[in-house]
Short mmCIF file of C-alpha atoms in Angstrom, two decimals:
data_model
loop_
_atom_site.label_atom_id
_atom_site.label_comp_id
_atom_site.label_asym_id
_atom_site.label_seq_id
_atom_site.Cartn_x
_atom_site.Cartn_y
_atom_site.Cartn_z
CA MET A 1 -32.07 17.87 -62.52
CA ASP A 2 -32.67 19.23 -65.98
CA GLY A 3 -31.45 22.09 -68.08
CA ALA A 4 -28.44 22.41 -70.26
CA VAL A 5 -25.02 23.31 -68.97
CA LYS A 6 -24.75 27.05 -69.03
CA LYS A 7 -21.19 27.42 -67.92
CA TYR A 8 -18.42 25.06 -68.65
CA PHE A 9 -15.51 24.03 -66.53
CA LYS A 10 -12.80 26.70 -66.60
CA LEU A 11 -10.33 25.61 -63.91
CA ILE A 12 -6.92 24.56 -65.16
CA VAL A 13 -6.53 20.88 -64.53
CA ASP A 14 -4.36 18.24 -66.04
CA ASN A 15 -6.83 15.43 -66.49
CA GLU A 16 -6.15 14.46 -70.03
CA GLY A 17 -6.32 10.77 -70.59
CA MET A 18 -7.91 10.15 -67.23
CA GLU A 19 -11.38 9.54 -68.41
CA SER A 20 -11.07 5.81 -68.05
CA GLY A 21 -11.84 4.77 -64.49
CA SER A 22 -10.50 1.24 -64.78
CA HIS A 23 -7.10 2.31 -66.05
CA ALA A 24 -5.89 3.46 -62.65
CA ASP A 25 -6.83 0.17 -61.00
CA LYS A 26 -4.74 -1.70 -63.49
CA GLU A 27 -1.69 0.51 -63.19
CA GLY A 28 -1.55 0.44 -59.42
CA VAL A 29 -1.28 3.13 -56.81
CA LYS A 30 1.01 5.39 -58.82
CA ASP A 31 -1.48 5.56 -61.61
CA GLU A 32 -4.29 6.14 -59.14
CA LEU A 33 -2.54 9.23 -57.86
CA GLN A 34 -2.10 10.46 -61.41
CA ARG A 35 -5.83 10.13 -61.86
CA TRP A 36 -6.40 12.80 -59.16
CA PRO A 37 -3.83 15.40 -60.20
CA LEU A 38 -4.95 18.28 -57.92
CA PHE A 39 -3.68 18.47 -54.38
CA GLY A 40 -2.63 20.99 -51.75
CA LEU A 41 -6.04 22.59 -51.29
CA SER A 42 -8.72 21.40 -48.91
CA VAL A 43 -12.01 20.02 -50.24
CA GLY A 44 -13.87 22.92 -48.62
CA SER A 45 -11.67 25.54 -50.31
CA PHE A 46 -12.11 23.88 -53.69
CA LEU A 47 -15.87 23.73 -53.29
CA GLN A 48 -15.91 27.42 -52.36
CA VAL A 49 -13.94 28.34 -55.50
CA ILE A 50 -16.28 26.33 -57.70
CA ASN A 51 -19.25 27.88 -55.92
CA MET A 52 -17.96 31.43 -56.45
CA GLU A 53 -17.21 30.74 -60.13
CA GLN A 54 -20.64 29.14 -60.53
CA GLN A 55 -19.09 26.18 -62.29
CA THR A 56 -20.84 22.98 -63.29
CA CYS A 57 -18.58 20.00 -62.73
CA LEU A 58 -17.92 16.70 -61.04
CA LEU A 59 -15.34 17.00 -58.26
CA GLU A 60 -13.71 13.67 -57.50
CA VAL A 61 -12.04 13.26 -54.12
CA TYR A 62 -9.40 10.65 -53.33
CA ARG A 63 -7.98 10.00 -49.89
CA SER A 64 -7.04 6.33 -50.13
CA ALA A 65 -8.04 3.28 -52.11
CA ASP A 66 -11.11 2.73 -49.94
CA GLN A 67 -11.83 6.38 -49.17
CA GLN A 68 -12.98 8.19 -52.25
CA GLY A 69 -16.10 9.87 -53.58
CA HIS A 70 -17.35 12.77 -55.63
CA PHE A 71 -19.45 15.92 -55.59
CA SER A 72 -21.79 17.00 -58.40
CA ILE A 73 -21.98 20.76 -58.67
CA VAL A 74 -24.33 22.56 -61.02
CA GLU A 75 -23.76 26.28 -61.59
CA GLY A 76 -21.92 26.51 -58.31
CA VAL A 77 -24.68 24.78 -56.33
CA LEU A 78 -23.70 21.60 -54.54
CA CYS A 79 -26.34 19.11 -55.62
CA LYS A 80 -25.07 15.65 -54.91
CA ALA A 81 -22.39 13.82 -52.99
CA ILE A 82 -21.48 10.15 -52.88
CA CYS A 83 -18.77 8.62 -50.73
CA GLY A 84 -18.64 4.85 -50.54
CA ASP A 85 -21.96 3.73 -49.08
CA ARG A 86 -22.81 7.24 -47.93
CA GLU A 87 -24.86 9.71 -49.88
CA GLY A 88 -26.04 13.29 -49.62
CA GLU A 89 -25.07 15.60 -46.75
CA ASP A 90 -23.55 12.76 -44.76
CA ALA A 91 -21.20 11.92 -47.65
CA ALA A 92 -20.44 15.60 -48.20
CA MET A 93 -19.53 16.17 -44.55
CA GLU A 94 -17.32 13.10 -44.55
CA MET A 95 -15.33 14.25 -47.59
CA ILE A 96 -15.09 17.87 -46.42
CA SER A 97 -13.50 16.61 -43.18
CA TRP A 98 -10.69 14.80 -45.02
CA GLU A 99 -7.24 16.27 -45.15
CA ASN A 100 -4.38 15.59 -47.57
CA VAL A 101 -6.67 14.58 -50.40
CA ARG A 102 -6.09 14.50 -54.14
CA LEU A 103 -8.76 15.89 -56.43
CA ASN A 104 -9.90 15.68 -60.00
CA ILE A 105 -12.44 17.75 -61.86
CA LYS A 106 -14.54 16.47 -64.70
CA GLN A 107 -16.98 18.22 -66.91
CA ILE A 108 -20.67 17.46 -66.70
CA LEU A 109 -22.08 17.79 -70.16
CA ASN A 110 -25.66 17.02 -69.23
CA THR A 111 -27.07 17.72 -65.79
CA SER A 112 -30.48 16.21 -66.41
CA GLY A 113 -29.44 12.86 -64.96
CA ILE A 114 -28.29 14.28 -61.63
CA GLU A 115 -30.60 13.41 -58.75
CA ARG A 116 -30.14 16.04 -56.09
CA ASN A 117 -29.47 14.60 -52.61
CA ILE A 118 -28.18 17.74 -50.86
CA GLU A 119 -30.55 20.53 -49.82
CA LYS A 120 -28.31 22.56 -47.50
CA ASN A 121 -26.21 25.24 -49.10
CA LEU A 122 -22.46 24.91 -49.18
CA MET A 123 -21.74 27.50 -46.44
CA LEU A 124 -23.98 25.69 -43.96
CA LEU A 125 -22.25 22.39 -44.71
CA LEU A 126 -18.80 23.95 -44.30
CA MET A 127 -19.80 25.55 -41.00
CA GLU A 128 -21.26 22.27 -39.72
CA SER A 129 -18.12 20.43 -40.78
CA SER A 130 -15.97 23.01 -39.01
CA ARG A 131 -18.04 22.63 -35.83
CA ARG A 132 -17.70 18.82 -35.95
CA ARG A 133 -13.95 19.09 -36.48
CA ASP A 134 -13.63 21.41 -33.46
CA GLU A 135 -15.65 18.99 -31.37
CA ALA A 136 -13.51 16.08 -32.46
CA GLU A 137 -10.33 18.02 -31.64
CA GLU A 138 -11.73 18.95 -28.25
CA ASN A 139 -12.56 15.32 -27.53
CA ASN A 140 -9.07 14.30 -28.60
CA GLN A 141 -7.56 16.88 -26.28
CA ILE A 142 -9.71 15.61 -23.39
CA GLN A 143 -8.63 12.05 -24.13
CA GLU A 144 -4.97 13.09 -24.31
CA SER A 145 -5.37 15.03 -21.09
CA LYS A 146 -6.90 11.96 -19.42
CA VAL A 147 -4.04 9.80 -20.57
CA GLU A 148 -1.53 12.37 -19.28
CA THR A 149 -3.32 12.56 -15.93
CA GLU A 150 -3.30 8.78 -15.63
CA ASP A 151 0.42 8.74 -16.41
CA THR A 152 1.07 11.41 -13.77
CA GLU A 153 -0.98 9.51 -11.20
CA GLU A 154 0.99 6.35 -11.92
CA GLU A 155 4.26 8.24 -11.51
CA GLU A 156 3.04 9.74 -8.24
CA LEU A 157 2.05 6.30 -6.97
CA LEU A 158 5.50 5.00 -7.84
CA VAL A 159 7.16 7.90 -5.99
CA ARG A 160 4.89 7.29 -3.00
CA ASP A 161 5.89 3.61 -2.97
CA VAL A 162 9.56 4.57 -2.90
CA GLU A 163 8.90 7.09 -0.12
CA ARG A 164 7.01 4.51 1.90
CA ALA A 165 9.87 2.04 1.57
CA GLN A 166 12.33 4.71 2.77
CA LEU A 167 10.08 5.68 5.67
CA ASP A 168 9.69 2.04 6.67
CA ALA A 169 13.48 1.82 6.70
CA CYS A 170 13.59 4.88 9.00
CA LEU A 171 11.19 3.25 11.45
CA LYS A 172 13.29 0.09 11.42
CA ILE A 173 16.33 2.12 12.45
CA LEU A 174 14.28 3.62 15.27
CA THR A 175 13.10 0.18 16.36
CA LYS A 176 16.64 -1.11 16.40
CA ASP A 177 17.99 1.86 18.39
CA MET A 178 15.22 2.00 20.96
CA GLY A 179 14.70 -1.72 21.45
CA ASP A 180 11.85 -2.64 23.77
CA SER A 181 11.48 0.92 25.06
CA LEU A 182 9.74 1.82 21.81
CA ILE A 183 6.01 1.33 22.20
CA SER A 184 4.83 2.64 18.84
CA GLY A 185 5.88 4.83 15.95
CA SER A 186 4.16 6.34 12.97
CA ILE A 187 4.97 8.67 10.13
CA ILE A 188 2.10 10.68 8.75
CA CYS A 189 1.74 13.15 5.91
CA ILE A 190 0.29 16.08 7.86
CA GLN A 191 -1.71 17.58 5.01
CA SER A 192 -3.41 14.41 3.80
CA ALA A 193 -3.38 12.67 7.24
CA LYS A 194 -2.23 9.51 5.46
CA VAL A 195 -0.19 7.06 7.52
CA LEU A 196 2.93 6.41 5.44
CA ALA A 197 4.73 4.06 7.81
CA SER A 198 3.87 2.64 11.18
CA TYR A 199 5.11 0.36 13.93
CA ASN A 200 2.76 -1.20 16.46
CA ILE A 201 0.08 1.47 16.12
CA LYS A 202 -3.43 1.51 14.75
CA PRO A 203 -4.17 4.04 11.99
CA GLU A 204 -6.81 5.66 14.24
CA ALA A 205 -4.21 6.38 16.91
CA ALA A 206 -1.82 7.84 14.34
CA ALA A 207 -4.65 10.03 13.05
CA LEU A 208 -5.38 11.08 16.63
CA PHE A 209 -1.83 12.39 17.09
CA ASN A 210 -2.19 14.20 13.78
CA SER A 211 -5.36 15.89 15.02
CA ILE A 212 -3.49 17.13 18.12
CA THR A 213 -0.80 18.60 15.86
CA ASP A 214 -3.49 20.29 13.77
CA TYR A 215 -5.00 21.75 16.92
CA PHE A 216 -1.66 23.13 18.10
CA ARG A 217 -0.88 24.54 14.66
CA ASN A 218 -4.16 26.38 14.54
CA ALA A 219 -3.87 27.58 18.12
CA PHE A 220 -0.34 28.89 17.56
CA ALA A 221 -1.20 30.42 14.20
CA GLY A 222 -3.25 33.10 15.97
CA GLY A 223 -0.11 34.72 17.38
CA ALA A 224 -1.20 34.71 21.03
CA LEU A 225 1.18 31.84 21.75
CA GLY A 226 4.25 33.22 20.01
CA GLY A 227 5.73 32.62 16.60
CA GLY A 228 3.91 29.42 15.65
CA LEU A 229 4.32 25.77 16.52
CA GLY A 230 7.94 24.68 16.57
CA ASP A 231 9.36 21.37 15.39
CA HIS A 232 8.22 19.15 18.22
CA TYR A 233 6.03 18.68 21.24
CA VAL A 234 6.04 16.21 24.13
CA LEU A 235 3.08 14.70 25.92
CA ASP A 236 3.69 12.99 29.22
CA LEU A 237 1.29 10.02 29.37
CA LYS A 238 0.23 7.78 32.20
CA GLU A 239 1.70 4.28 32.60
CA LYS A 240 5.26 5.62 32.20
CA GLN A 241 4.76 6.52 28.58
CA THR A 242 5.89 9.59 26.68
CA LEU A 243 4.69 10.74 23.27
CA VAL A 244 7.11 12.82 21.24
CA VAL A 245 5.83 14.32 18.00
CA LEU A 246 8.43 15.60 15.55
CA ILE A 247 7.30 17.84 12.73
CA LEU A 248 9.63 17.53 9.77
CA GLY A 249 8.35 19.55 6.85
CA GLU A 250 5.10 18.04 5.64
CA TYR A 251 5.63 14.87 7.69
CA GLN A 252 4.98 14.08 11.30
CA TRP A 253 6.71 11.44 13.36
CA ALA A 254 4.79 10.33 16.43
CA ILE A 255 6.86 8.16 18.76
CA VAL A 256 5.57 6.66 22.00
CA PHE A 257 8.12 5.13 24.32
CA ASN A 258 8.44 3.79 27.85
CA ASN A 259 10.14 6.57 29.81
CA ALA A 260 11.28 4.14 32.51
CA LYS A 261 13.40 2.33 29.92
CA CYS A 262 14.43 5.34 27.84
CA SER A 263 14.59 8.78 29.43
CA LEU A 264 13.34 11.84 27.59
CA GLY A 265 16.88 13.22 27.81
CA LEU A 266 18.27 10.16 26.06
CA PHE A 267 15.56 10.37 23.46
CA ARG A 268 16.00 14.09 22.76
CA ASN A 269 19.79 14.05 22.72
CA ILE A 270 20.60 10.72 21.08
CA ILE A 271 17.57 9.27 19.31
CA MET A 272 15.89 12.44 18.04
CA PRO A 273 18.95 13.89 16.27
CA LYS A 274 19.52 10.54 14.58
CA VAL A 275 15.90 10.37 13.42
CA VAL A 276 16.08 13.91 12.02
CA LYS A 277 19.41 13.20 10.31
CA THR A 278 18.15 9.95 8.74
CA PHE A 279 14.98 11.65 7.58
CA ASN A 280 16.81 14.61 6.08
CA GLU A 281 19.19 12.28 4.23
CA MET A 282 16.20 10.73 2.49
CA ASN A 283 15.56 14.05 0.69
CA LEU A 284 11.81 13.50 0.50
CA MET B 1 -6.39 27.68 48.13
CA ASN B 2 -3.71 29.54 50.07
CA ILE B 3 -2.92 32.73 48.12
CA GLN B 4 0.37 33.33 49.92
CA LYS B 5 1.56 29.83 49.08
CA LEU B 6 0.38 30.27 45.52
CA ASN B 7 2.54 33.38 45.21
CA LEU B 8 5.36 31.37 46.73
CA CYS B 9 4.99 28.86 43.86
CA MET B 10 5.69 31.64 41.38
CA ASP B 11 8.68 32.80 43.40
CA ILE B 12 10.13 29.28 43.34
CA LEU B 13 9.62 29.14 39.59
CA ARG B 14 11.30 32.49 38.95
CA LYS B 15 14.21 31.61 41.17
CA ASP B 16 14.77 28.15 39.63
CA LEU B 17 14.49 29.26 36.02
CA GLY B 18 16.44 32.51 36.37
CA ASP B 19 16.83 34.40 33.11
CA GLY B 20 15.06 31.60 31.24
CA PHE B 21 11.76 32.45 32.91
CA VAL B 22 9.46 34.40 30.59
CA ALA B 23 5.95 34.25 32.02
CA SER B 24 3.61 32.06 34.02
CA CYS B 25 -0.08 31.84 34.74
CA ILE B 26 -2.37 29.62 36.79
CA ILE B 27 -5.99 29.44 35.74
CA THR B 28 -9.10 27.49 36.72
CA THR B 29 -9.91 24.93 34.04
CA GLU B 30 -13.68 25.22 34.38
CA ASP B 31 -14.08 28.88 33.48
CA GLY B 32 -10.57 29.90 32.43
CA GLN B 33 -10.34 32.58 35.13
CA VAL B 34 -6.85 33.64 36.21
CA LEU B 35 -5.73 32.83 39.75
CA ILE B 36 -2.29 34.31 39.40
CA SER B 37 -0.27 35.62 36.48
CA THR B 38 3.14 37.22 36.10
CA ASP B 39 2.30 38.91 32.83
CA GLN B 40 -1.01 40.17 31.45
CA ALA B 41 0.06 39.21 27.91
CA ASN B 42 0.41 35.61 29.06
CA ILE B 43 -3.25 35.29 30.09
CA ALA B 44 -4.55 34.86 26.52
CA SER B 45 -2.14 32.03 25.79
CA ALA B 46 -2.99 30.36 29.12
CA THR B 47 -6.68 30.43 28.19
CA ILE B 48 -6.00 28.98 24.73
CA LEU B 49 -3.89 26.23 26.26
CA ASN B 50 -6.70 25.45 28.69
CA ASP B 51 -8.83 24.64 25.65
CA ALA B 52 -5.92 22.68 24.16
CA THR B 53 -5.77 20.50 27.29
CA THR B 54 -9.49 19.81 27.04
CA PHE B 55 -9.02 18.85 23.39
CA ILE B 56 -6.10 16.53 24.14
CA SER B 57 -7.88 14.90 27.10
CA ASN B 58 -10.96 14.22 24.99
CA ALA B 59 -8.89 12.97 22.06
CA MET B 60 -6.87 10.63 24.26
CA LYS B 61 -10.03 8.91 25.48
CA THR B 62 -9.83 6.74 22.37
CA TYR B 63 -6.16 5.93 23.10
CA PRO B 64 -5.14 3.26 25.63
CA THR B 65 -3.31 5.79 27.85
CA GLU B 66 -4.39 9.17 29.25
CA LEU B 67 -2.51 12.44 29.43
CA GLY B 68 -0.04 12.43 32.35
CA GLN B 69 1.50 15.25 34.39
CA TYR B 70 2.44 17.74 31.69
CA TYR B 71 2.94 18.55 28.03
CA TYR B 72 5.70 20.60 26.50
CA ILE B 73 5.40 22.51 23.25
CA ASP B 74 8.31 23.79 21.24
CA VAL B 75 7.49 27.23 19.83
CA ALA B 76 9.14 28.66 16.71
CA GLY B 77 11.88 31.05 17.81
CA ASN B 78 13.32 31.01 21.33
CA MET B 79 10.26 30.11 23.35
CA ALA B 80 8.71 26.93 24.65
CA VAL B 81 5.66 26.31 26.80
CA LEU B 82 5.21 23.83 29.61
CA VAL B 83 1.62 23.08 30.56
CA ILE B 84 0.79 21.33 33.83
CA PRO B 85 -2.86 20.34 34.29
CA PHE B 86 -3.89 19.90 37.96
CA GLY B 87 -7.50 18.79 37.62
CA ASN B 88 -9.45 21.97 38.35
CA TYR B 89 -6.41 24.16 37.71
CA GLN B 90 -3.79 24.50 35.02
CA TRP B 91 -0.36 26.03 35.25
CA THR B 92 1.25 27.40 32.11
CA ILE B 93 4.92 28.30 32.07
CA THR B 94 6.62 30.05 29.16
CA ILE B 95 10.38 29.76 29.04
CA ASN B 96 13.28 30.83 26.89
CA LYS B 97 14.39 27.40 25.65
CA LYS B 98 17.86 28.72 24.85
CA LEU B 99 18.39 29.58 28.50
CA VAL B 100 16.56 26.75 30.27
CA LYS B 101 17.66 23.17 30.01
CA LEU B 102 14.68 20.84 29.54
CA GLY B 103 16.25 18.34 31.92
CA LEU B 104 16.37 20.97 34.68
CA LEU B 105 12.79 22.04 33.95
CA LEU B 106 11.30 18.56 33.97
CA ASN B 107 13.47 16.84 36.59
CA VAL B 108 14.09 19.62 39.12
CA VAL B 109 11.65 22.48 38.68
CA LEU B 110 8.56 20.48 37.76
CA PRO B 111 8.53 18.20 40.87
CA ALA B 112 9.27 21.21 43.10
CA ILE B 113 6.44 23.36 41.79
CA ILE B 114 3.97 20.47 41.77
CA ASN B 115 4.68 19.91 45.46
CA ALA B 116 4.41 23.62 46.18
CA PHE B 117 1.12 23.92 44.27
CA GLU B 118 -0.43 20.89 45.98
CA ASP B 119 0.60 22.39 49.32
CA ALA B 120 -1.08 25.68 48.36
CA ALA B 121 -4.21 23.92 47.11
CA VAL B 122 -4.87 21.94 50.31
CA SER B 123 -4.13 24.81 52.68
#
């Protein structure tokens, strides 16, 4: 780039005695920070001010010891950017995206040696940088959301494990009370049809009882059969077996027993209240 | 089917259940037609329960044991329904569960009405 400097640097900066680049390295970090005395404004804002004032200057940007670079601006036009190994628009975008930077402004006395490596105007670069920042934030939010979801799933699994242990304990009480009259027992989550605890029953059979409950619920929901399915139903089965299904909130207990060894009366008046009480005490 | 004996079945039921009797209906399982009913409003529920019996019977084919003599459904509120499938026929009885003891229904009334119905069916 050729042509003499038409306008000189007018911004108020305290950069006296900071012309020597090697001085800061020798004096350590404190001195380095003194070398870039401007802070509090973003790189983009500074570039816009320089652009509006049509200044010719070198804007040095410092983020950390290994993250620094500079912009060359001639009469307000951003001509060149260098940031580490990066050059041109890539370097400019990188530095514009930095936050909490320190800046320094130096005069450019002769612009003829500046090789332009940025063609886009400043506004386009700022807009592109803004778009990239939004994208990055969005991605971060998605990542955070994923992490939160995973945490929630883990917590839910833990709660389910505790519930299953409690439900297993409930079935053990039932087994103990009913002895050999108990043929099978299962506890199912009605909505998901998942078998949460079982005794001597295949999952398919437990799912079968759940499908019967679903059928009754739908049939009674129509209103023709009264005010909806109540809290239990009883199926008399062949081979002296009885199936009692208890509906306790979102759970279903399906208990099959030998009615020659345990009468339905005994089950409904002694066993069933105990099952309901134990279940309610679990506070699931 | 002896119609007089069928009506007698209903009389036995009313008498045994007393104030706990709400409604009753006997239908044919094949086409859901009503043979006898104490209450027109009860016919719809009897028809729905005919379908329910078909569903249960089909579902239980994958289970080691079949449906036996009856099933009993607790209904929200004061009602309960006893369903007795008889092959080609099905008897539905709606009771007030607060007024009818299940033990009486299943151990006294049920055997009596099954005998009465079988008597009516073969006559």
